[in-house]
Coordinates of C-alpha atoms in Angstrom, one line a residue:
Chain A
A2 CA -14.5 6.0 -0.7
Q3 CA -10.7 5.8 0.1
S4 CA -7.7 6.9 -1.4
V5 CA -3.9 6.9 -1.5
T6 CA -1.5 9.6 -2.5
Q7 CA 2.2 8.8 -2.5
L8 CA 4.4 12.1 -3.2
G9 CA 7.3 11.1 -5.0
S10 CA 7.4 8.1 -7.7
H11 CA 11.2 8.3 -7.2
V12 CA 13.4 9.0 -3.9
S13 CA 17.1 8.7 -4.0
V14 CA 19.2 8.8 -0.4
S15 CA 22.6 8.4 0.6
E16 CA 23.5 5.4 2.5
G17 CA 23.1 6.5 6.1
A18 CA 20.9 9.2 5.6
L19 CA 17.3 9.6 6.8
V20 CA 14.7 7.9 4.5
L21 CA 11.4 9.3 4.5
L22 CA 8.5 8.4 2.2
R23 CA 5.3 10.3 2.2
C24 CA 1.7 9.2 2.2
N25 CA -1.3 10.8 2.5
Y26 CA -4.6 9.2 2.6
S27 CA -8.5 9.6 2.4
S28 CA -11.3 8.0 4.0
S29 CA -14.8 8.3 5.4
V30 CA -14.2 6.0 8.5
P31 CA -11.2 5.5 10.4
P32 CA -8.8 4.1 8.2
Y33 CA -6.6 1.2 8.7
L34 CA -3.1 1.9 7.0
F35 CA -0.3 -0.2 5.8
W36 CA 3.3 0.0 4.1
Y37 CA 4.3 -2.7 1.8
V38 CA 7.8 -3.4 0.2
Q39 CA 8.9 -4.7 -3.2
Y40 CA 11.9 -6.1 -4.3
P41 CA 12.8 -6.7 -7.8
N42 CA 11.0 -9.5 -9.6
Q43 CA 9.3 -10.4 -6.1
G44 CA 5.6 -10.0 -4.6
L45 CA 4.9 -7.4 -1.5
Q46 CA 5.6 -8.2 1.9
L47 CA 4.1 -5.8 4.9
L48 CA 6.6 -3.6 6.4
L49 CA 4.0 -2.6 8.8
K50 CA 0.5 -1.7 9.6
Y51 CA -1.6 0.9 11.9
T52 CA -5.1 -0.5 12.8
T53 CA -5.9 0.7 16.4
G54 CA -3.9 2.2 19.5
A55 CA -0.6 3.5 19.1
T56 CA -0.1 6.0 16.5
L57 CA 3.4 5.4 15.8
V58 CA 4.0 1.6 14.5
K59 CA 7.5 0.1 14.3
G60 CA 8.1 -2.3 11.4
I61 CA 10.6 -4.5 10.0
N62 CA 14.2 -3.7 9.0
G63 CA 14.1 -0.6 11.1
F64 CA 11.3 1.2 9.8
E65 CA 8.5 2.9 11.3
A66 CA 5.7 5.3 10.5
E67 CA 3.2 7.6 12.2
F68 CA -0.5 7.8 11.6
K69 CA -1.4 11.5 12.2
K70 CA -5.1 12.2 11.8
S71 CA -4.8 15.9 11.8
E72 CA -2.7 15.9 8.9
T73 CA -4.4 12.4 7.1
S74 CA -0.7 11.4 6.6
F75 CA 0.9 8.0 7.3
H76 CA 4.5 9.1 6.4
L77 CA 7.2 6.0 6.6
T78 CA 10.9 6.7 7.9
K79 CA 14.0 5.2 8.8
P80 CA 16.8 7.0 10.3
S81 CA 19.6 5.6 8.4
A82 CA 19.1 4.0 4.8
H83 CA 21.0 0.9 3.9
M84 CA 21.6 -0.5 0.5
S85 CA 19.4 -3.6 1.1
D86 CA 16.7 -0.7 1.4
A87 CA 16.2 -0.3 -2.3
A88 CA 13.0 -1.2 -3.6
E89 CA 9.7 0.1 -4.2
Y90 CA 7.2 1.0 -1.3
F91 CA 3.7 0.9 -1.5
C92 CA 1.5 2.8 1.1
A93 CA -2.2 1.3 1.2
V94 CA -5.6 2.2 3.1
R95 CA -8.5 0.1 4.2
A96 CA -11.7 1.7 5.9
S97 CA -12.4 -0.3 9.1
G98 CA -15.5 -1.8 10.1
G99 CA -17.0 -4.7 8.1
Y100 CA -15.3 -6.1 5.0
Q101 CA -13.5 -3.7 3.0
K102 CA -11.1 -3.7 0.1
V103 CA -7.4 -2.5 0.3
T104 CA -6.6 0.6 -1.9
F105 CA -3.0 1.0 -2.5
G106 CA -1.3 3.7 -4.0
T107 CA 1.0 4.3 -7.1
G108 CA 4.2 3.3 -5.3
T109 CA 7.8 4.9 -4.4
K110 CA 10.9 3.4 -5.6
L111 CA 13.9 4.1 -3.3
Q112 CA 17.2 4.4 -4.7
V113 CA 19.9 4.3 -2.0
I114 CA 23.3 5.7 -3.2
P115 CA 26.7 4.5 -1.8
Chain B
N11 CA 4.4 -23.5 4.7
A12 CA 4.9 -22.4 1.0
G13 CA 2.7 -19.3 1.4
V14 CA 0.8 -18.2 -1.8
T15 CA 2.0 -19.8 -4.7
Q16 CA 1.4 -18.7 -8.5
T17 CA 1.6 -20.5 -11.5
P18 CA 2.9 -20.1 -14.2
K19 CA 5.8 -17.4 -13.6
F20 CA 5.9 -16.2 -17.1
Q21 CA 3.5 -16.4 -20.0
V22 CA 3.2 -15.0 -23.8
L23 CA -0.1 -14.8 -25.5
K24 CA -1.1 -13.9 -28.9
T25 CA -3.9 -11.6 -28.9
G26 CA -7.4 -13.4 -28.6
Q27 CA -6.0 -16.7 -27.1
S28 CA -6.9 -17.9 -23.7
M29 CA -5.1 -18.7 -20.3
T30 CA -5.7 -19.5 -16.8
L31 CA -3.5 -17.9 -13.8
Q32 CA -3.4 -20.4 -10.9
C33 CA -3.1 -19.2 -7.3
A34 CA -3.0 -21.5 -4.0
Q35 CA -2.2 -20.6 -0.5
D36 CA -1.7 -23.1 2.6
M37 CA -2.6 -20.7 5.4
N38 CA -6.2 -21.5 5.8
H39 CA -7.1 -18.0 4.7
N40 CA -10.5 -17.0 3.8
S41 CA -9.8 -13.9 1.6
M42 CA -8.1 -14.1 -1.7
Y43 CA -7.5 -11.6 -4.4
W44 CA -6.3 -11.0 -7.9
Y45 CA -4.1 -7.9 -8.4
R46 CA -2.6 -6.5 -11.7
Q47 CA 0.4 -4.0 -11.3
D48 CA 1.5 -1.8 -14.0
P49 CA 4.2 0.8 -14.1
G50 CA 3.2 4.0 -12.4
M51 CA -0.2 2.9 -11.5
G52 CA 0.4 0.6 -8.4
L53 CA -1.8 -2.5 -7.6
R54 CA -5.4 -2.4 -9.2
L55 CA -8.0 -5.0 -7.8
I56 CA -9.3 -7.1 -10.5
Y57 CA -11.5 -9.6 -8.4
Y58 CA -11.6 -10.7 -4.6
S59 CA -13.2 -13.5 -2.8
A60 CA -14.3 -12.7 0.7
S61 CA -14.6 -16.4 1.4
E62 CA -14.9 -19.9 -0.2
G63 CA -18.1 -19.7 -2.4
T64 CA -18.3 -16.1 -2.9
T65 CA -16.5 -13.8 -5.5
D66 CA -16.7 -9.9 -6.4
K67 CA -15.3 -7.6 -8.9
G68 CA -12.7 -5.1 -7.9
E69 CA -11.9 -1.8 -9.7
V70 CA -10.6 -3.5 -13.3
P71 CA -12.7 -6.7 -13.9
N72 CA -13.2 -6.4 -17.3
G73 CA -12.0 -9.0 -19.7
Y74 CA -11.3 -11.3 -16.7
N75 CA -13.3 -14.3 -14.7
V76 CA -12.2 -15.8 -11.8
S77 CA -13.2 -19.2 -9.8
R78 CA -12.8 -19.8 -5.9
L79 CA -12.7 -23.3 -6.7
N80 CA -12.2 -24.5 -2.7
K81 CA -10.9 -22.6 0.3
R82 CA -7.1 -22.9 -1.3
E83 CA -7.5 -21.8 -4.5
F84 CA -8.4 -18.8 -6.7
S85 CA -8.1 -18.9 -10.4
L86 CA -8.0 -15.9 -12.9
R87 CA -9.1 -16.6 -16.6
L88 CA -8.5 -14.3 -19.5
E89 CA -10.9 -15.5 -21.9
S90 CA -9.9 -13.7 -24.8
A91 CA -6.2 -12.0 -24.3
A92 CA -5.7 -8.3 -25.5
P93 CA -2.3 -6.6 -25.7
S94 CA -3.9 -4.0 -22.9
Q95 CA -3.7 -7.2 -20.4
T96 CA 0.0 -7.4 -20.4
S97 CA 1.0 -6.8 -17.0
V98 CA 2.3 -8.5 -13.8
Y99 CA -0.3 -10.4 -11.9
F100 CA -0.5 -10.9 -8.4
C101 CA -2.4 -13.3 -5.9
A102 CA -3.2 -12.5 -2.3
S103 CA -4.7 -14.1 0.6
K104 CA -5.7 -12.5 4.3
G105 CA -6.9 -13.9 7.3
G106 CA -6.0 -16.0 10.4
A107 CA -6.7 -15.2 13.9
S108 CA -3.5 -13.4 14.8
N109 CA -2.7 -11.1 11.6
Q110 CA -6.1 -10.6 10.0
E111 CA -5.3 -7.4 8.4
T112 CA -2.3 -8.5 6.6
Q113 CA -2.2 -9.5 3.1
Y114 CA 0.2 -12.1 1.8
F115 CA 1.3 -12.3 -2.0
G116 CA 2.4 -14.4 -4.4
P117 CA 5.7 -14.2 -6.3
G118 CA 3.6 -12.9 -9.4
T119 CA 2.9 -14.2 -13.2
R120 CA 4.1 -11.8 -16.1
L121 CA 2.1 -11.9 -19.0
L122 CA 2.9 -10.7 -22.6
V123 CA 0.0 -10.6 -24.9
L124 CA 1.4 -9.8 -28.6

């Protein structure tokens, strides 16, 4: 079984401040991890993903995340928030190997304050 | 490429009515998914199709049926709609040699059941 926990359903940051969105996962086998972003009235789009290799993953729009196996975490960061980053962010996990379904977290809404 | 398209965008049904949500992708992907999104619950998998000709239940399949009509199309049917099925429905597809782990989402169908 696999699961994802996103800490904080709402996060507010000032424009230019650090963005940190937290995600912890559980998986019985090595995981594949994802962050998706959803803008209002749109579908989800992939920000970044970790499958194998380098544990620090860079994505679109200046976001990055680090896979930390010892902490079972995959937190999303961006050094400087922009107004256009206001959206809902979803962490997701899939167990590696074979065909496996993706499990999504409950989402974190990011508000950017001017 | 249109990506993943969904019809209709909005629908209002009365309890007991039936309808089919349509989804099509033009990326030659093998896998297709139907999710529902409810506030505070993230995305929950209703049904998925790992390849043409196969379908499997996800987390919340009750009250729904699906058809993988061909490689491009994956429809979701509500035989007798209930107010609990009021939600936003997303179709997604996954596959392709260069980006196998990424799911591509449609814009969603907003369904209200009265």
